């Protein structure tokens, strides 16, 4: 039986019908199996997401002022804390995403033409990576792809619609033995044996929980 299982693991392929739906960031991964592996880009992914959350924090008050009916916002008492910031509708997200992308690019040393290429790729889902190949290093492409996932693929939007300690949090059960954010079923009630299916969602919500 073990031999058959090993052969299937080497030779078989999973075919997912409606993969765009079942692999969507809003769904949860239940009863994970297999050995743990580091997420693609490793620590760089965590640092990039942390930087993006800093830019969310920087722009949160202005965006909340412009979309007061679509955002729940409360300024944090400490400068080191992330404010209470939750999107109540999709309307403000485009403005927030544009601010984040422009702020991130302003911290980089690119020519105007390169900035426009990167900005278009980060914000537009139909932009092709072929326009960036052979113009930027793999490290830059990796970070740009992370930003694209957060902004144009709306991973960040999904995360910012969730309520702290109601829709996500860290499982307090000592048997769980993990410090990553997981889905919650109700206030302070973790959904047992579940994780967020998208790694960037898990990283964003974990950082929001602790900060």
CSV table of C-alpha atoms in Angstrom, one decimal:
chain,number,residue,atom,x,y,z
A,1,UNK,CA,0.0,0.0,0.0
A,2,UNK,CA,2.8,2.4,0.9
A,3,UNK,CA,4.5,1.6,-2.5
A,4,UNK,CA,1.3,2.5,-4.3
A,5,UNK,CA,1.0,5.7,-2.3
A,6,UNK,CA,4.6,6.7,-3.1
A,7,UNK,CA,4.0,5.9,-6.8
A,8,UNK,CA,0.9,8.1,-6.9
A,9,UNK,CA,2.8,10.9,-5.2
A,10,UNK,CA,5.5,10.8,-7.9
A,11,UNK,CA,3.3,10.2,-10.9
A,12,UNK,CA,-0.2,11.4,-10.3
A,13,UNK,CA,-1.5,15.0,-10.8
A,14,UNK,CA,-4.5,16.7,-9.3
A,15,UNK,CA,-6.9,18.3,-11.7
A,16,UNK,CA,-9.0,21.1,-10.1
A,17,UNK,CA,-12.3,22.1,-11.7
A,18,UNK,CA,-13.2,25.7,-11.2
A,19,UNK,CA,-9.7,26.3,-9.7
A,20,UNK,CA,-10.2,30.1,-9.7
A,21,UNK,CA,-13.0,29.7,-7.3
A,22,UNK,CA,-11.8,26.9,-5.0
A,23,UNK,CA,-8.3,28.4,-4.7
A,24,UNK,CA,-9.7,31.9,-4.1
A,25,UNK,CA,-8.1,33.7,-1.1
A,26,UNK,CA,-11.4,33.9,0.7
A,27,UNK,CA,-11.6,30.2,1.3
A,28,UNK,CA,-9.9,28.3,4.1
A,29,UNK,CA,-7.7,25.3,4.0
A,30,UNK,CA,-9.0,22.6,6.3
A,31,UNK,CA,-7.1,19.6,7.7
A,32,UNK,CA,-3.7,20.3,6.1
A,33,UNK,CA,-1.5,17.4,5.4
A,34,UNK,CA,2.1,16.8,4.4
A,35,UNK,CA,5.4,18.2,5.9
A,36,UNK,CA,5.9,21.9,6.4
A,37,UNK,CA,7.8,23.9,3.8
A,38,UNK,CA,9.0,27.5,3.8
A,39,UNK,CA,6.8,29.9,1.8
A,40,UNK,CA,8.2,31.1,-1.5
A,41,UNK,CA,10.6,34.0,-0.9
A,42,UNK,CA,10.9,33.1,2.7
A,43,UNK,CA,11.7,36.0,5.1
A,44,UNK,CA,11.5,38.5,2.2
A,45,UNK,CA,7.8,37.8,1.8
A,46,UNK,CA,7.2,38.6,5.5
A,47,UNK,CA,9.3,41.8,5.3
A,48,UNK,CA,7.5,42.9,2.2
A,49,UNK,CA,4.1,42.4,3.7
A,50,UNK,CA,5.1,44.2,6.8
A,51,UNK,CA,6.3,47.1,4.7
A,52,UNK,CA,2.9,47.2,2.9
A,53,UNK,CA,1.1,47.2,6.2
A,54,UNK,CA,3.2,50.2,7.3
A,55,UNK,CA,2.0,51.9,4.1
A,56,UNK,CA,-1.6,51.0,5.0
A,57,UNK,CA,-1.1,52.5,8.4
A,58,UNK,CA,0.4,55.7,6.8
A,59,UNK,CA,-2.6,56.2,4.5
A,60,UNK,CA,-5.4,54.8,6.7
A,61,UNK,CA,-6.5,58.1,8.2
A,62,UNK,CA,-6.7,60.0,4.9
A,63,UNK,CA,-8.5,57.2,3.1
A,64,UNK,CA,-10.9,56.8,6.1
A,65,UNK,CA,-11.7,60.5,5.9
A,66,UNK,CA,-12.5,60.3,2.2
A,67,UNK,CA,-14.6,57.2,2.6
A,68,UNK,CA,-16.1,57.6,6.1
A,69,UNK,CA,-19.1,55.4,5.4
A,70,UNK,CA,-17.1,52.6,3.9
A,71,UNK,CA,-14.4,52.3,6.5
A,72,UNK,CA,-14.3,51.6,10.3
A,73,UNK,CA,-11.3,53.5,11.6
A,74,UNK,CA,-9.9,54.3,15.0
A,75,UNK,CA,-6.5,55.8,15.5
A,76,UNK,CA,-4.1,53.7,17.7
A,77,UNK,CA,-3.1,55.2,21.0
A,78,UNK,CA,0.5,54.1,20.4
A,79,UNK,CA,2.5,55.0,17.3
A,80,UNK,CA,3.9,51.4,17.2
A,81,UNK,CA,0.4,49.9,17.0
A,82,UNK,CA,-1.6,49.3,13.9
A,83,UNK,CA,-4.9,51.3,14.0
A,84,UNK,CA,-8.3,49.8,14.0
A,85,UNK,CA,-8.9,49.8,10.3
A,86,UNK,CA,-11.5,47.7,8.5
A,87,UNK,CA,-13.0,48.0,5.1
A,88,UNK,CA,-16.8,47.8,5.0
A,89,UNK,CA,-17.1,47.8,1.2
A,90,UNK,CA,-14.9,47.4,-1.8
A,91,UNK,CA,-15.1,51.1,-2.8
A,92,UNK,CA,-12.2,52.5,-0.9
A,93,UNK,CA,-9.7,49.7,-1.8
A,94,UNK,CA,-8.7,51.0,-5.2
A,95,UNK,CA,-7.7,54.4,-3.7
A,96,UNK,CA,-5.8,52.7,-0.9
A,97,UNK,CA,-4.1,50.3,-3.4
A,98,UNK,CA,-2.9,53.2,-5.6
A,99,UNK,CA,-1.6,55.1,-2.6
A,100,UNK,CA,0.3,52.0,-1.4
A,101,UNK,CA,1.8,51.3,-4.8
A,102,UNK,CA,2.9,54.9,-5.4
A,103,UNK,CA,4.4,55.2,-1.9
A,104,UNK,CA,6.3,51.9,-2.4
A,105,UNK,CA,7.6,53.0,-5.8
A,106,UNK,CA,8.6,56.4,-4.4
A,107,UNK,CA,11.0,54.7,-2.1
A,108,UNK,CA,12.7,52.9,-5.0
A,109,UNK,CA,15.2,54.5,-7.4
A,110,UNK,CA,13.5,53.8,-10.8
A,111,UNK,CA,13.3,55.9,-13.9
A,112,UNK,CA,9.9,57.3,-14.8
A,113,UNK,CA,9.3,54.7,-17.5
A,114,UNK,CA,10.2,51.9,-15.1
A,115,UNK,CA,7.9,53.3,-12.5
A,116,UNK,CA,5.0,53.3,-14.9
A,117,UNK,CA,5.6,49.7,-16.0
A,118,UNK,CA,5.8,48.5,-12.4
A,119,UNK,CA,2.8,50.5,-11.3
A,120,UNK,CA,0.7,49.1,-14.2
A,121,UNK,CA,1.8,45.6,-13.4
A,122,UNK,CA,1.1,45.9,-9.7
A,123,UNK,CA,-2.4,47.4,-10.1
A,124,UNK,CA,-3.8,45.8,-13.2
A,125,UNK,CA,-4.7,42.1,-13.3
A,126,UNK,CA,-4.4,41.8,-17.1
A,127,UNK,CA,-0.8,43.2,-17.2
A,128,UNK,CA,1.8,40.6,-18.3
A,129,UNK,CA,5.0,39.9,-16.5
A,130,UNK,CA,6.7,39.6,-19.9
A,131,UNK,CA,7.0,43.4,-20.0
A,132,UNK,CA,9.2,43.2,-16.9
A,133,UNK,CA,11.4,40.3,-17.9
A,134,UNK,CA,15.1,41.1,-18.6
A,135,UNK,CA,14.6,44.6,-17.2
A,136,UNK,CA,14.6,43.9,-13.5
A,137,UNK,CA,16.4,41.4,-11.2
A,138,UNK,CA,14.7,38.3,-9.8
A,139,UNK,CA,14.6,39.9,-6.4
A,140,UNK,CA,12.7,42.9,-7.6
A,141,UNK,CA,10.3,40.7,-9.6
A,142,UNK,CA,9.7,38.6,-6.5
A,143,UNK,CA,8.7,41.7,-4.5
A,144,UNK,CA,6.6,43.1,-7.3
A,145,UNK,CA,4.7,39.8,-7.6
A,146,UNK,CA,4.0,39.9,-3.9
A,147,UNK,CA,2.6,43.4,-4.2
A,148,UNK,CA,0.5,42.4,-7.2
A,149,UNK,CA,-1.0,39.6,-5.2
A,150,UNK,CA,-1.8,41.9,-2.3
A,151,UNK,CA,-3.2,44.7,-4.4
A,152,UNK,CA,-4.6,43.7,-7.8
A,153,UNK,CA,-5.5,40.2,-6.6
A,154,UNK,CA,-7.0,41.8,-3.5
A,155,UNK,CA,-5.5,39.5,-0.9
A,156,UNK,CA,-5.0,42.7,1.2
A,157,UNK,CA,-8.7,43.7,0.7
A,158,UNK,CA,-9.9,40.3,2.0
A,159,UNK,CA,-7.7,40.6,5.0
A,160,UNK,CA,-8.8,44.2,5.8
A,161,UNK,CA,-12.5,43.2,5.8
A,162,UNK,CA,-12.0,40.7,8.6
A,163,UNK,CA,-12.7,41.6,12.3
A,164,UNK,CA,-9.9,41.2,14.8
A,165,UNK,CA,-10.7,38.3,17.2
A,166,UNK,CA,-14.0,37.6,15.5
A,167,UNK,CA,-13.0,36.4,12.0
A,168,UNK,CA,-9.3,35.8,12.8
A,169,UNK,CA,-6.8,35.4,15.6
A,170,UNK,CA,-4.3,33.1,17.2
A,171,UNK,CA,-5.6,29.9,18.6
A,172,UNK,CA,-5.1,30.0,22.4
A,173,UNK,CA,-5.4,26.2,22.7
A,174,UNK,CA,-1.9,25.0,23.9
A,175,UNK,CA,-2.4,21.8,21.9
A,176,UNK,CA,-2.5,23.8,18.6
A,177,UNK,CA,1.1,24.9,19.2
A,178,UNK,CA,1.3,27.5,16.5
A,179,UNK,CA,1.5,31.3,16.5
A,180,UNK,CA,0.0,31.9,13.1
A,181,UNK,CA,-3.4,33.5,12.7
A,182,UNK,CA,-6.3,31.1,12.0
A,183,UNK,CA,-10.0,31.5,11.1
A,184,UNK,CA,-12.3,32.2,14.0
A,185,UNK,CA,-16.0,31.0,14.1
A,186,UNK,CA,-17.1,33.7,16.7
A,187,UNK,CA,-15.6,36.1,19.2
A,188,UNK,CA,-12.5,34.5,20.6
A,189,UNK,CA,-13.6,31.1,19.3
A,190,UNK,CA,-11.0,29.6,16.9
A,191,UNK,CA,-12.1,27.2,14.2
A,192,UNK,CA,-10.3,24.0,15.2
A,193,UNK,CA,-8.0,22.3,12.8
A,194,UNK,CA,-8.2,25.0,10.2
A,195,UNK,CA,-5.8,27.5,8.6
A,196,UNK,CA,-6.1,30.2,6.0
A,197,UNK,CA,-5.6,28.6,2.6
A,198,UNK,CA,-3.6,31.5,1.1
A,199,UNK,CA,-0.1,32.0,2.6
A,200,UNK,CA,-0.2,35.8,2.1
A,201,UNK,CA,-3.6,36.0,3.9
A,202,UNK,CA,-2.1,34.0,6.8
A,203,UNK,CA,0.9,36.3,7.0
A,204,UNK,CA,-1.1,39.6,6.7
A,205,UNK,CA,-3.6,38.5,9.4
A,206,UNK,CA,-0.8,37.2,11.7
A,207,UNK,CA,1.0,40.5,11.5
A,208,UNK,CA,-2.3,42.4,12.1
A,209,UNK,CA,-3.0,40.2,15.1
A,210,UNK,CA,0.3,41.0,16.8
A,211,UNK,CA,0.6,44.6,15.9
